[in-house]
Every structure is written in C-alpha cells, then in structure tokens.
PDB file of C-alpha atoms in Angstrom:
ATOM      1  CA  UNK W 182     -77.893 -42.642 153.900  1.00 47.00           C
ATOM      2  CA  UNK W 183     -78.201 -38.601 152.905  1.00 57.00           C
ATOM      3  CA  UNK W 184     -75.301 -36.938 153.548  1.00 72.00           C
ATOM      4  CA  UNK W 185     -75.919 -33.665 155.557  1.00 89.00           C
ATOM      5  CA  UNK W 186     -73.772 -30.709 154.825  1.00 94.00           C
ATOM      6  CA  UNK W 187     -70.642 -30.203 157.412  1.00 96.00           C
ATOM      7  CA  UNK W 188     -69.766 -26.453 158.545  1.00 96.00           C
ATOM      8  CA  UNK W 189     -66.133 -26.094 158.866  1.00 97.00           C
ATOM      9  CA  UNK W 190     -64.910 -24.154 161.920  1.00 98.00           C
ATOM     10  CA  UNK W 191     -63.826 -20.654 159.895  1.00 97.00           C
ATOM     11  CA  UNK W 192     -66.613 -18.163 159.321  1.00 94.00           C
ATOM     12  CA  UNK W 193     -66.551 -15.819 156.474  1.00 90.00           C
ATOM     13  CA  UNK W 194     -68.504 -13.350 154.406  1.00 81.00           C
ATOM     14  CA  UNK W 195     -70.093 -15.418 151.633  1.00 79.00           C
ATOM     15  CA  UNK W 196     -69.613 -18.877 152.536  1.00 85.00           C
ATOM     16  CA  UNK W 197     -71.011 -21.250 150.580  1.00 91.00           C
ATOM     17  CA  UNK W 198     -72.378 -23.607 153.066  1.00 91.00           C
ATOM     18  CA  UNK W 199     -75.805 -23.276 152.093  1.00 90.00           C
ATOM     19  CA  UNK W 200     -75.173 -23.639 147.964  1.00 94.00           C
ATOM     20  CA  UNK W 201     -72.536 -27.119 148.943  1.00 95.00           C
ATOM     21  CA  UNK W 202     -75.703 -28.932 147.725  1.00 95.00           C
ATOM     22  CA  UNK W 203     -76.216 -27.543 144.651  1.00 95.00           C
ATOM     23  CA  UNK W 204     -72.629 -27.612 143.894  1.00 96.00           C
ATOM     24  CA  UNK W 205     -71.894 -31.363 144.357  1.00 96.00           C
ATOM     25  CA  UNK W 206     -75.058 -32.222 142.562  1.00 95.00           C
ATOM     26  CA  UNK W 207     -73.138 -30.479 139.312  1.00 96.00           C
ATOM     27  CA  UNK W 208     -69.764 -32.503 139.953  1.00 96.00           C
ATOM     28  CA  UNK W 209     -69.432 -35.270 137.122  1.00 94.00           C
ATOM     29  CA  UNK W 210     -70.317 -38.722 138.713  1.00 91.00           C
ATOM     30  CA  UNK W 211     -67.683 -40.360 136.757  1.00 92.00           C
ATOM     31  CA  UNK W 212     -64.845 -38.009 138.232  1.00 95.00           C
ATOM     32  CA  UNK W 213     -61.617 -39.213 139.502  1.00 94.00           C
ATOM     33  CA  UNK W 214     -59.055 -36.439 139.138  1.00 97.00           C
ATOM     34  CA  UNK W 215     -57.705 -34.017 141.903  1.00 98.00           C
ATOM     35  CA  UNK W 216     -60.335 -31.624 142.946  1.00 98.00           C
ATOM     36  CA  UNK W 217     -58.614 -28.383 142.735  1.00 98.00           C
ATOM     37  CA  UNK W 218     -59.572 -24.595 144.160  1.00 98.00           C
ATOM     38  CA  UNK W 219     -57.373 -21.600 143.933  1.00 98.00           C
ATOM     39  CA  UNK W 220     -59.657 -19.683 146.753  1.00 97.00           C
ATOM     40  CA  UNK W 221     -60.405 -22.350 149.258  1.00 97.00           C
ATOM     41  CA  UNK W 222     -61.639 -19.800 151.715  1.00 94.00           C
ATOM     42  CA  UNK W 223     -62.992 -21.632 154.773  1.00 95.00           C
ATOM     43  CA  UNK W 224     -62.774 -24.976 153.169  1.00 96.00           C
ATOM     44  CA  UNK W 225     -66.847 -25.706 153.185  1.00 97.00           C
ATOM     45  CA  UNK W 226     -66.655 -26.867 149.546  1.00 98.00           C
ATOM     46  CA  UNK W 227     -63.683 -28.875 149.213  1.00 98.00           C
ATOM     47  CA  UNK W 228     -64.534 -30.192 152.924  1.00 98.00           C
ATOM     48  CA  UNK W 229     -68.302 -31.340 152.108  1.00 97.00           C
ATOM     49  CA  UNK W 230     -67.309 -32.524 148.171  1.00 97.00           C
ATOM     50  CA  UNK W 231     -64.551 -34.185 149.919  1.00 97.00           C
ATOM     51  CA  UNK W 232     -62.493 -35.922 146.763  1.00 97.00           C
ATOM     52  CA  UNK W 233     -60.142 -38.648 147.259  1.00 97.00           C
ATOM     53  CA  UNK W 234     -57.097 -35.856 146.095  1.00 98.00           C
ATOM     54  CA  UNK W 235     -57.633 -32.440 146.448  1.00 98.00           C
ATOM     55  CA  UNK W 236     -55.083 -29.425 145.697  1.00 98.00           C
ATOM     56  CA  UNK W 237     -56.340 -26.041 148.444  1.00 98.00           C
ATOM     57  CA  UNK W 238     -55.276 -22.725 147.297  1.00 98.00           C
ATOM     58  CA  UNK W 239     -55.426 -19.448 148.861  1.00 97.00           C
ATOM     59  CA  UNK W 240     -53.772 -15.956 148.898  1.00 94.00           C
ATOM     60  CA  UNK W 241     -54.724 -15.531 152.626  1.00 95.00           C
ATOM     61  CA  UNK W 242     -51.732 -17.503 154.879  1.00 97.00           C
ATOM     62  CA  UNK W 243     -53.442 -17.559 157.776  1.00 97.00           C
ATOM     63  CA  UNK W 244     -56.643 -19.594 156.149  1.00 97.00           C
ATOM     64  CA  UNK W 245     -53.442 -21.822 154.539  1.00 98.00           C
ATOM     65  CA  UNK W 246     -51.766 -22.031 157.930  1.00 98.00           C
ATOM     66  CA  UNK W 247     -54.705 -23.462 159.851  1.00 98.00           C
ATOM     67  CA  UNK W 248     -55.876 -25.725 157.831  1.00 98.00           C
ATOM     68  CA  UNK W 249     -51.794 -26.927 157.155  1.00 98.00           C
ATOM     69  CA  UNK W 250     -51.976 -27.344 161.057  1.00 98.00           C
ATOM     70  CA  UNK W 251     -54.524 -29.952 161.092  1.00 98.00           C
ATOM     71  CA  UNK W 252     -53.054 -32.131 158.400  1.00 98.00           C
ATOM     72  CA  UNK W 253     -50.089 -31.947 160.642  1.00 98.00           C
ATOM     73  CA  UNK W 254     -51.622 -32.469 164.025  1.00 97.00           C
ATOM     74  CA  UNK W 255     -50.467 -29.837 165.270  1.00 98.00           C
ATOM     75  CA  UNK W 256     -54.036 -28.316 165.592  1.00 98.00           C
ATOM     76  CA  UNK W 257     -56.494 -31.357 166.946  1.00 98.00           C
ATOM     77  CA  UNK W 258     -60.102 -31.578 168.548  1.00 98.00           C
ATOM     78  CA  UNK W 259     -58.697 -31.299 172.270  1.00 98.00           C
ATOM     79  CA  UNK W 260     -56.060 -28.485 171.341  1.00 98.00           C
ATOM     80  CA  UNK W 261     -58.771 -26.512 170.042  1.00 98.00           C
ATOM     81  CA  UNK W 262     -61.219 -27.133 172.792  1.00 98.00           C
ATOM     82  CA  UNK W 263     -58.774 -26.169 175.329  1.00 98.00           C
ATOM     83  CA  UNK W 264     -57.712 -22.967 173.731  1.00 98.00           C
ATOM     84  CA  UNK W 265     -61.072 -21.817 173.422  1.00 98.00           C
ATOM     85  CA  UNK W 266     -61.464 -22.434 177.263  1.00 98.00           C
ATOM     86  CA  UNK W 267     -58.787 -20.733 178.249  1.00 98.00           C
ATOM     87  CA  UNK W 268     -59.480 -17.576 176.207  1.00 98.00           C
ATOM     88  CA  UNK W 269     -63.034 -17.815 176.661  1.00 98.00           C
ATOM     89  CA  UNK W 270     -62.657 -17.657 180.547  1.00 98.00           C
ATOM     90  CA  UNK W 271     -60.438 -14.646 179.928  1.00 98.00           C
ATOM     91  CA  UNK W 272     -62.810 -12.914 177.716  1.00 98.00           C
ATOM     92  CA  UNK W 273     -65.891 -13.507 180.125  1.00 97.00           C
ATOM     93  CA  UNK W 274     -63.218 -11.677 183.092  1.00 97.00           C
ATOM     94  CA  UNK W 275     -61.870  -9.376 180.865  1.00 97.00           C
ATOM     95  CA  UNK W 276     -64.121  -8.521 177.964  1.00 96.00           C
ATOM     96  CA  UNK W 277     -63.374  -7.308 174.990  1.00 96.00           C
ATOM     97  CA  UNK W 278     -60.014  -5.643 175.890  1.00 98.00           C
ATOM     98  CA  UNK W 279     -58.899  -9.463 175.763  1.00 98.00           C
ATOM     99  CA  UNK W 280     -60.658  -9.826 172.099  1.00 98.00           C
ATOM    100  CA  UNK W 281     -58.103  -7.114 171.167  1.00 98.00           C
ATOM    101  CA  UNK W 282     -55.008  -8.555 172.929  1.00 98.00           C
ATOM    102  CA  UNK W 283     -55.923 -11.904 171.331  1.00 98.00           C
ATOM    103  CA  UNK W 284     -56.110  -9.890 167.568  1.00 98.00           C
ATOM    104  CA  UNK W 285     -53.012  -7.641 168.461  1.00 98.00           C
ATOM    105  CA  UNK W 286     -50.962 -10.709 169.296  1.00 98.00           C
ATOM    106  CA  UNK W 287     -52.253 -12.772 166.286  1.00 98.00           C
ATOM    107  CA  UNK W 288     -50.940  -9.776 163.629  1.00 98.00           C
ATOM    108  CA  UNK W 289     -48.015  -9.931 165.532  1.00 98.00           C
ATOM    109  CA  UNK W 290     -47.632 -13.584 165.803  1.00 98.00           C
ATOM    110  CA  UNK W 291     -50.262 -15.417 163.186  1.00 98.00           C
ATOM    111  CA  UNK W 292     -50.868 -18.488 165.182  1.00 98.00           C
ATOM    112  CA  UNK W 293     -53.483 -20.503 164.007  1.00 98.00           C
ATOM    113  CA  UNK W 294     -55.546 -21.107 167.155  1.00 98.00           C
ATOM    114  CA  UNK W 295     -55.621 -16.947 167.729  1.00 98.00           C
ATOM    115  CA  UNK W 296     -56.209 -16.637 164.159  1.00 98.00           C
ATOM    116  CA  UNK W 297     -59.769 -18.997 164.972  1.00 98.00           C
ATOM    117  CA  UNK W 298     -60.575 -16.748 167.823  1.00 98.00           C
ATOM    118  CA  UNK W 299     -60.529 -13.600 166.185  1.00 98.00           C
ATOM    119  CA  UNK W 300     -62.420 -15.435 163.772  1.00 97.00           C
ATOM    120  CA  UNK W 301     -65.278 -16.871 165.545  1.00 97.00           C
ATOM    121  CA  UNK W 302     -65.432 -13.864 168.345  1.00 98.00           C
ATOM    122  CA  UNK W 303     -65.187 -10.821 165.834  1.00 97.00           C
ATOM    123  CA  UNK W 304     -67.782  -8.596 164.526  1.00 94.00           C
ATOM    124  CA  UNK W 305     -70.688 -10.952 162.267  1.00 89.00           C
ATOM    125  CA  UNK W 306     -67.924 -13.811 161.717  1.00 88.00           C
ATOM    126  CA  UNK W 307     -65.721 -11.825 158.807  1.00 90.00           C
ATOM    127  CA  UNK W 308     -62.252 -11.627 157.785  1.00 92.00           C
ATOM    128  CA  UNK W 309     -61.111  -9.035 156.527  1.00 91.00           C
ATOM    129  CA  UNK W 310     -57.516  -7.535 156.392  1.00 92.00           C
ATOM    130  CA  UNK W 311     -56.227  -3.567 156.384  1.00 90.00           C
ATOM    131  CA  UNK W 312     -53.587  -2.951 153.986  1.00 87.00           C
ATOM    132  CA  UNK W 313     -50.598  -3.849 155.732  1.00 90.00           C
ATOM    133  CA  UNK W 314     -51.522  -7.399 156.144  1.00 91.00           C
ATOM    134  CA  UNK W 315     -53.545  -6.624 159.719  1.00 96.00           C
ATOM    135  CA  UNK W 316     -56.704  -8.517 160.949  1.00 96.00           C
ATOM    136  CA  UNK W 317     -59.284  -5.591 161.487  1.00 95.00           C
ATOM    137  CA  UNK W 318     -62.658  -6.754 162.518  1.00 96.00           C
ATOM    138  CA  UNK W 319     -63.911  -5.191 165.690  1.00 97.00           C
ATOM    139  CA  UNK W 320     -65.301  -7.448 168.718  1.00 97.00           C
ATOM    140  CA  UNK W 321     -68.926  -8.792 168.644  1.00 95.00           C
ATOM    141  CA  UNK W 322     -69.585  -7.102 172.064  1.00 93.00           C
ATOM    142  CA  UNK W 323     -70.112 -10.677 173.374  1.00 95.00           C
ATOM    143  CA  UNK W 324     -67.623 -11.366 176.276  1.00 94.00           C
ATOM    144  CA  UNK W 325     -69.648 -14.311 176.476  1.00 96.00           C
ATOM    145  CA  UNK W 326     -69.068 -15.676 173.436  1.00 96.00           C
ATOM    146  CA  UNK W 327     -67.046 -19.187 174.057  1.00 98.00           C
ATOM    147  CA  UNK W 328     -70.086 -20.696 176.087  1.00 97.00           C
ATOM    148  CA  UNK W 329     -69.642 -23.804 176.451  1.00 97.00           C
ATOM    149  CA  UNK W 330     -71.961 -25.302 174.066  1.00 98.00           C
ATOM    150  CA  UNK W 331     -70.389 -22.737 171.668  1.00 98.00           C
ATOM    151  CA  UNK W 332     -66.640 -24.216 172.004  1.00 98.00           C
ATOM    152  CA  UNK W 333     -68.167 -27.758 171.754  1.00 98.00           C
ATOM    153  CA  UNK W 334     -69.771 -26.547 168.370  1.00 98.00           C
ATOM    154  CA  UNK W 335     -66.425 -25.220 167.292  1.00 98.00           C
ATOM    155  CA  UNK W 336     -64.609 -28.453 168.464  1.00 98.00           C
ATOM    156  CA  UNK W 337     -66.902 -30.430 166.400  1.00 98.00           C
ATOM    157  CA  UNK W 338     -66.490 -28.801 163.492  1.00 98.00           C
ATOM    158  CA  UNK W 339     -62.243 -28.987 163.583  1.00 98.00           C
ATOM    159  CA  UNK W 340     -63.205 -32.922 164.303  1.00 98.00           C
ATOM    160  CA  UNK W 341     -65.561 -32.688 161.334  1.00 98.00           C
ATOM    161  CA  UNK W 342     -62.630 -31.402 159.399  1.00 98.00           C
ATOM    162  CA  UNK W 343     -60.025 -33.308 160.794  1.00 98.00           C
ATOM    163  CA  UNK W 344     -61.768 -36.800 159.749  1.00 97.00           C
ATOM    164  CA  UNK W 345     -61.944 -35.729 156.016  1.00 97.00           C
ATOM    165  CA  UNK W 346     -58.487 -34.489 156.141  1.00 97.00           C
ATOM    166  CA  UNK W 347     -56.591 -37.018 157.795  1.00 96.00           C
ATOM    167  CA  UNK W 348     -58.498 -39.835 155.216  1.00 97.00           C
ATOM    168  CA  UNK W 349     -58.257 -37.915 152.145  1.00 97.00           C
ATOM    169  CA  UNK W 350     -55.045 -36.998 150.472  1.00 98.00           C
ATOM    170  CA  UNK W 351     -55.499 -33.090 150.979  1.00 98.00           C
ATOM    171  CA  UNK W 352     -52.797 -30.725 149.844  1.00 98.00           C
ATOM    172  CA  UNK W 353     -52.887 -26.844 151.050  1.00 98.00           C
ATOM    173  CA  UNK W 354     -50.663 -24.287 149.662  1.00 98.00           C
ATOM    174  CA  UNK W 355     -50.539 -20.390 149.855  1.00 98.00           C
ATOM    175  CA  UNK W 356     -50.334 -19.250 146.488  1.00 97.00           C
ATOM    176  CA  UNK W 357     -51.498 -17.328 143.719  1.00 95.00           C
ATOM    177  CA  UNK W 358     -54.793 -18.070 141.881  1.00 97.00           C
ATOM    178  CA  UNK W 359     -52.459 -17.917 138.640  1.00 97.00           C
ATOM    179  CA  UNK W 360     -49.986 -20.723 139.593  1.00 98.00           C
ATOM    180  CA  UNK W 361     -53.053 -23.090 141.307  1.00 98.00           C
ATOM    181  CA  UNK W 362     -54.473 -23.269 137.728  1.00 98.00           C
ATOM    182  CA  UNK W 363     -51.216 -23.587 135.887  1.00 97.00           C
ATOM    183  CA  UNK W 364     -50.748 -26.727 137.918  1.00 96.00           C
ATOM    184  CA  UNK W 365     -53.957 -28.455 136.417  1.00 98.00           C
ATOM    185  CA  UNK W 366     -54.137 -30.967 134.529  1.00 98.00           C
ATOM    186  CA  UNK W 367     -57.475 -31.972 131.965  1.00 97.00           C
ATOM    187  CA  UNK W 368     -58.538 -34.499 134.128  1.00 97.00           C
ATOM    188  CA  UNK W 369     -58.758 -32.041 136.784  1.00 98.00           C
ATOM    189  CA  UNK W 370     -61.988 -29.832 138.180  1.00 98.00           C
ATOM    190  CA  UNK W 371     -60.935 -26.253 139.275  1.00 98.00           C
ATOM    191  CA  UNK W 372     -63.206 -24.952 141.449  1.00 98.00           C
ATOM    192  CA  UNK W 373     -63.066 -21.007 141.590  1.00 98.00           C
ATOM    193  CA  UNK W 374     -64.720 -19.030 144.404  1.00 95.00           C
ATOM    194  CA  UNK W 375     -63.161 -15.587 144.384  1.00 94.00           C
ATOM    195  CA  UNK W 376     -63.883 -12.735 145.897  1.00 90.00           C
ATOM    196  CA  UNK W 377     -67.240 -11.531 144.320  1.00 86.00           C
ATOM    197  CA  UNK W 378     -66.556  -8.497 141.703  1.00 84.00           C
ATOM    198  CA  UNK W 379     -68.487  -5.297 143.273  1.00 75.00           C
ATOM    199  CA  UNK W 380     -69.643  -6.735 145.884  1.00 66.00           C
ATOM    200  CA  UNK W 381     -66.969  -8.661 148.729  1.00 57.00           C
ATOM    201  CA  UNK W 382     -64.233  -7.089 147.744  1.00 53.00           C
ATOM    202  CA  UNK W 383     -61.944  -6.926 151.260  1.00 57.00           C
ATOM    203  CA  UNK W 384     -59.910 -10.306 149.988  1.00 56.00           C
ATOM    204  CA  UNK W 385     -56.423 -10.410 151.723  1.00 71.00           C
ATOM    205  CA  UNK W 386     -54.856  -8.794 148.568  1.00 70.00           C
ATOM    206  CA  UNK W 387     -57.821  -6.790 147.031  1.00 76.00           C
ATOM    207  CA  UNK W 388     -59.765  -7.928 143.403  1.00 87.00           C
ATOM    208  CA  UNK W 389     -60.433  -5.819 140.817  1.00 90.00           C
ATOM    209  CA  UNK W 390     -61.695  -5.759 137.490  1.00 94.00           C
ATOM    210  CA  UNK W 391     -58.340  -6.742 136.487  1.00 95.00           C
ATOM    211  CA  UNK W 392     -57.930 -10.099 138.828  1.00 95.00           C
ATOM    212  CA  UNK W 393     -61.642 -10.774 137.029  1.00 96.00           C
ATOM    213  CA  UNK W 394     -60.358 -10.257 133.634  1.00 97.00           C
ATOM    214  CA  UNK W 395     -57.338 -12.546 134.298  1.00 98.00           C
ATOM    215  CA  UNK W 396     -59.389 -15.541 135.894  1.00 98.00           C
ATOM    216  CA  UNK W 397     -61.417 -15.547 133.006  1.00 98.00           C
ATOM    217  CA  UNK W 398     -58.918 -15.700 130.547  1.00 98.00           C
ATOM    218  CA  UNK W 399     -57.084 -18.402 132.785  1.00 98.00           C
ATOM    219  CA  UNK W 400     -60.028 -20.445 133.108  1.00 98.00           C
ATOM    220  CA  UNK W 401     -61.148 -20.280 129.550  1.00 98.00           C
ATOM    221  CA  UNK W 402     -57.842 -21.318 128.192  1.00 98.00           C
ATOM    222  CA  UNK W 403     -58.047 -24.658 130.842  1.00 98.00           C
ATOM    223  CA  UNK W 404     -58.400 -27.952 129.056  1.00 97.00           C
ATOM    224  CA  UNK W 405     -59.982 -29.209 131.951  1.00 97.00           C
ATOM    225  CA  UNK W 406     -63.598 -28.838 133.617  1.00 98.00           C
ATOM    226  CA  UNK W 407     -64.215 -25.641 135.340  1.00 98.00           C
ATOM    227  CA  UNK W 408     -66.796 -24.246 138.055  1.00 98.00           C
ATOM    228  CA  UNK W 409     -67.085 -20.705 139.100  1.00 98.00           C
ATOM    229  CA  UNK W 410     -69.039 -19.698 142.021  1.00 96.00           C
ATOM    230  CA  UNK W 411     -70.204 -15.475 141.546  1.00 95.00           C
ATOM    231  CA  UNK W 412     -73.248 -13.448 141.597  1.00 92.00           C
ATOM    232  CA  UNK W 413     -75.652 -12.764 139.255  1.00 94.00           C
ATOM    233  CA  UNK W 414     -77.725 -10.240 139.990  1.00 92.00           C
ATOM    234  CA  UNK W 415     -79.812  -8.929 143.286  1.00 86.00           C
ATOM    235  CA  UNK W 416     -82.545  -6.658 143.739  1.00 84.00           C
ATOM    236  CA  UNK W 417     -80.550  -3.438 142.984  1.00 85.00           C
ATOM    237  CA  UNK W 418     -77.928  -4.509 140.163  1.00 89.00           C
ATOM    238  CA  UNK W 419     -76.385  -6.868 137.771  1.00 92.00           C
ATOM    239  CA  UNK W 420     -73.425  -8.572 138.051  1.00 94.00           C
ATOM    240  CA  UNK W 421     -71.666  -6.649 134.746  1.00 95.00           C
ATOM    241  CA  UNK W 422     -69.201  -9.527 134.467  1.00 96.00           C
ATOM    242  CA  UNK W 423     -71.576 -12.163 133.824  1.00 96.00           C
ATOM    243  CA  UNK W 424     -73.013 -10.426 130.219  1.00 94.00           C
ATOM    244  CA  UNK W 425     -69.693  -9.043 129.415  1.00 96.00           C
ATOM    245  CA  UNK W 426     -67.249 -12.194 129.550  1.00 97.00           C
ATOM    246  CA  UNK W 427     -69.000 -14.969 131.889  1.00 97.00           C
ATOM    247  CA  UNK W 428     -71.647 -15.455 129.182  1.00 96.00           C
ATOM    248  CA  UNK W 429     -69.475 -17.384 127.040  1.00 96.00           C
ATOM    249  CA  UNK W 430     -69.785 -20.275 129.397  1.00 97.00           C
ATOM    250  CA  UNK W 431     -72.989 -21.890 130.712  1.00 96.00           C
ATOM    251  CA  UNK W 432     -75.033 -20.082 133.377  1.00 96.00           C
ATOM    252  CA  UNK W 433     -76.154 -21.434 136.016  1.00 95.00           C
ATOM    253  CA  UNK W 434     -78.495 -19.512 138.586  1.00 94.00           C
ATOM    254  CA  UNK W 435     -80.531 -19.464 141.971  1.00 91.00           C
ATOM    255  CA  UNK W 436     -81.326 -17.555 144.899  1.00 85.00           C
ATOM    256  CA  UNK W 437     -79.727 -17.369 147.858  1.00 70.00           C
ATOM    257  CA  UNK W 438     -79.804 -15.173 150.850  1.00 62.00           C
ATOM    258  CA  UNK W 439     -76.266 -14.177 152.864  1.00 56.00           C
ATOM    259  CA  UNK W 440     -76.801 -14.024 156.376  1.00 51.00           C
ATOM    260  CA  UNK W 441     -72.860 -12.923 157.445  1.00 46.00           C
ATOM    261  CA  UNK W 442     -72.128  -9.335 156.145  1.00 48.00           C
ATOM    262  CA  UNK W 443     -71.080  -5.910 158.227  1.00 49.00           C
ATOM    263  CA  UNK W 444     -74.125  -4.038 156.675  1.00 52.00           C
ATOM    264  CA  UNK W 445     -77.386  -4.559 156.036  1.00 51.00           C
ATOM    265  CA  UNK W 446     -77.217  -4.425 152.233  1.00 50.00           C
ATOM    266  CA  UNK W 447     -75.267  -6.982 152.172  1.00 49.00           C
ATOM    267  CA  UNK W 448     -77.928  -9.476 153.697  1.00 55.00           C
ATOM    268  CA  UNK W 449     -80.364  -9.281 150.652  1.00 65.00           C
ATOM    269  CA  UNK W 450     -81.565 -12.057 148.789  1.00 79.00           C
ATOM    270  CA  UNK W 451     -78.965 -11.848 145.988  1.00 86.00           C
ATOM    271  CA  UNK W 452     -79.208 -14.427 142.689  1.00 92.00           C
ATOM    272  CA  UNK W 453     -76.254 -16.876 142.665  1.00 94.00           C
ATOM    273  CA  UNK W 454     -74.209 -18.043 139.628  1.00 96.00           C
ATOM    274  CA  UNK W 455     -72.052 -21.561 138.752  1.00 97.00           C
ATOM    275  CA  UNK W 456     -70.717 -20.827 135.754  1.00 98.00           C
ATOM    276  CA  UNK W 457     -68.950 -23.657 133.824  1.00 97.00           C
ATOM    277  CA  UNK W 458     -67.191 -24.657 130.282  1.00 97.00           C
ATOM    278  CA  UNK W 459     -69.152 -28.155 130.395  1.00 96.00           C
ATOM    279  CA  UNK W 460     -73.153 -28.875 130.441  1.00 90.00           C
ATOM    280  CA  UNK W 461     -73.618 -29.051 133.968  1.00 85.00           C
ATOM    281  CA  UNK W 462     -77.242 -30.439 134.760  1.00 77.00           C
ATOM    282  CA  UNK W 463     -77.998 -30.218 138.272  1.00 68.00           C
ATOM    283  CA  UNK W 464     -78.970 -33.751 139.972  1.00 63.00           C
ATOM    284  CA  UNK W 465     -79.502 -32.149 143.670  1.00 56.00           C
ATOM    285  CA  UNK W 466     -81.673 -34.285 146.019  1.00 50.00           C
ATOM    286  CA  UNK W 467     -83.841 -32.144 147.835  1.00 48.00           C
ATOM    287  CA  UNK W 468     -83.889 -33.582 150.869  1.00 43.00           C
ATOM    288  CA  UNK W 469     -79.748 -33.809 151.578  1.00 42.00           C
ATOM    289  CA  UNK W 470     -80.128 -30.653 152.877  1.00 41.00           C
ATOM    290  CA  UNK W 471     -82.603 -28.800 155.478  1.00 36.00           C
ATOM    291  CA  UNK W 472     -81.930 -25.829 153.152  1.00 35.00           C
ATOM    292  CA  UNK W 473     -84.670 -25.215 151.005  1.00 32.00           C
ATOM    293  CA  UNK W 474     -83.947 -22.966 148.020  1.00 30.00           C
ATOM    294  CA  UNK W 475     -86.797 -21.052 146.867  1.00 31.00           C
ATOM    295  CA  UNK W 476     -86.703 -19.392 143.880  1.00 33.00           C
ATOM    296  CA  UNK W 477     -85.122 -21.040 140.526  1.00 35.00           C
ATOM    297  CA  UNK W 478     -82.504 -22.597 138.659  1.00 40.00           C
ATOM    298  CA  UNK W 479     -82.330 -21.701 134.896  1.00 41.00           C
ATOM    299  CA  UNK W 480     -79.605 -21.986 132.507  1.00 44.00           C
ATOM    300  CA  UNK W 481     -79.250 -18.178 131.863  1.00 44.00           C
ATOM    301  CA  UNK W 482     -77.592 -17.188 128.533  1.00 39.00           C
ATOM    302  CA  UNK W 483     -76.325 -13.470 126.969  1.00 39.00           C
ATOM    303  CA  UNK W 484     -75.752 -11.684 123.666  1.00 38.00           C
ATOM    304  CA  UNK W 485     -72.503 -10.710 123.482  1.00 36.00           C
ATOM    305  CA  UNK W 486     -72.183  -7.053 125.046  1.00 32.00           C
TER     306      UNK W 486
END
C-alpha cells in the first residue's frame, strides 16, 4: 500500500509537506538509530518519516508545548474538536475582536489549544513572534473560519498525529539547535530545517549569518549522517550560503513552489536544497504522492568561493 503524506495540524511559513516525499526517499533503508531534528517546526517531517525513536527539537516553546501535550493526553482528538467549537461559535458572533482576545490571552497564558487557534485562524497560517516573545499575526478576516468541515479537518490531523505519537517512542524538548546535535550519536540522522538564511527569517529567536555559520560547523564536525533542508536559488537570487560553505557537502536540488507567505514574493517558485555529508540517491516513488514536482533533481556541486 502507498503511503500518502499526513499534514499535521500547525501551519507555518515553509512547511515541508509537499518535499516529505522526496525527503524519505533519501533516508538510508538500512536505518535504525533515533531520528533526530533540532527545528521540528510543525512536525510534518518527523510525523510522515515517522522512526521507531525520534528526538524533536525546537527554540519555539509553544510548538514544544503542543506537541508535549499530546504525548501526554492532555491535548486529544475530542479536546481539540471541542475547543475549536466553542471558539469558533464565538468568532462567527463576535468576529475578529474574539481572534484578538484568543491571541492576547495566549501571550499571556501560552496554552496549547489557543496557541492552535491563533495558528490556524491568523493571517495566511504563519507564526511569527515580535521581540518580546509575542504572537503577532493579524486575523484572516474570516469570522467564519472554524466551519465545521474545517474543525473536522483540524481534528483529523491532531488524530493523525496522535496515532504516530502515542506508537512511536517520540521525545520533544525546547532547546537549542547547539545542544540537540551535541546529543547525537553516529548512528543517528539529524535532520536540520532552520529558518531559511535571507529569506524566512521571523524564527522565535531570529537567524543570522552567524546561527548559519555555527550549524555548519556543528553539522560538519557530526560523525553521524546529516540532512539539511534550505534554498537554493529562485528567480531573483542565490542562496550565498550554498557556494560559500554548503558546497562542501552534496547538493541536492528541485523546485518547489510555497503557497503560505505574508507577501507575494514570497510565493514564487523557489529551487529547494537537501544538502548532506553522505551520497544520498533519491529512490522517490512517484506516485506516493499527488504532488507532482516539475522541474529537476541534480546533484549540484561548487568551486570553492
């Protein structure tokens, strides 16, 4: 049977979704170690790879927190679903003053189930974070929003997640990028999806050319299997990075086209990169996914700069 790739219930700018495909067809098929990822984001890697023992890093609590509060049980299919009710009926009486009430009391609060509505009901599905720690994405202007068949959607995908979780041995931890890989061991694979470098840069705690600079030199110095998701170029610019220190790894490229993003410019074809320190040879079966990529996938290699 072809697996079909699962959506996990948090939105973000630049989820890979769409690239889970190519991703697992890269994964060694003889691999047994812990499947590790200091920037598990919304989890749509880690959830559709889904290892026997996994190790989920991020810098963002709140993405730690909710995902922590379905390995509990604290946060289950029917919790969710009746949340979403409840506020959805709200926001359809009150509109989007209730969107802000709901995002006020989350900075103030950080509970998991507000931290899903902002979420799902704010501006293009992003997170994104002002410097004193507070959610800042405006409403969608939708006080319709939690439809019905939109909460069941939701609710399926916290089941979705909840299955894998509950029958895998998952670990999630808020911490820094540095300390996930120090924790790996060589029969590891780190999978790194930061923030990408001049492009989405509103991560919880910012990323600069410095944070870059430091994950390469981490990653490099791992004795262990890497892959690192980034771009590689679009129709505008290249991804600096990838000639001036990526390129001592292998290159792996192919298009892709972002669909979530608060401006235009940010929904442009743009050519993805997996880079890794092992000879990755993609296996990908077209037809596990409805996705159909459309460009290329080449092994792309630099000079040095």
């Amino acid at each position: 049977m072809i697996a079909k790739t699962g959506v996990p219930p948090i939105k973000s700018q630049g989820i890979k979704t769409k690239l889970v495909p190519w991703i697992k067809s890269i994964v060694p098929s003889d691999f047994t170690g812990v499947w590790i990822e200091p920037f598990m984001g919304t989890g749509a890697v880690a959830f559709n790879v889904a290892p026997q023992r996994a190790i989920l890093c991020d810098a963002n609590p709140h993405l730690i927190n909710f995902y922590s509060g379905i390995a509990s049980g604290e946060i289950t299919p029917e919790v969710v679903k009746e949340y979403l009710i409840r506020e959805g009926e709200l926001l359809l009486s009150k509109g989007e003053d209730h969107y802000y009430f709901i995002r006020d009391r989350f900075n103030s609060e950080h509970s998991p189930l507000d931290f899903l509505f902002v979420n799902r009901a704010g501006f293009n599905g992003m997170i994104r974070f002002n410097r004193k720690g507070g959610f800042n994405i405006p409403f969608c202007k939708k006080p319709q929003r939690f439809a019905q068949a939109y909460i069941t959607k939701i609710t399926n995908q916290v089941d979705w997640a909840c299955k894998i979780i509950k029958t895998k041995e998952f670990v999630f931890k808020h911490q820094d990028f540095n300390k996930t890989i120090s924790e790996a061991s060589p029969s590891d694979i780190i999978y790194c999806d930061p923030p990408y470098i001049g492009r989405h840069v509103d991560y919880y705690n910012g990323w600069d050319d410095s944070h870059e600079r430091e994950l390469f030199d981490r990653l490099s110095d791992f004795e262990g299997k890497f892959i690192l998701s980034t771009w590689h170029h679009n129709d505008y610019r290249e991804n600096e990075y990838i000639k001036t220190i990526w390129s001592k790894h292998s290159v792996l490229t192919r298009e892709h086209f972002y669909h979530v993003g608060g401006k235009e410019t940010n929904r442009n074809p743009v050519i993805e990169a997996l880079v890794t320190n092992f000879n990755a040879i993609s296996i990908e079966r077209k037809k596990e996914s409805p996705i159909q990529y459309s460009l290329f996938e080449t092994q792309a290699k630099y000079g040095a700069a």
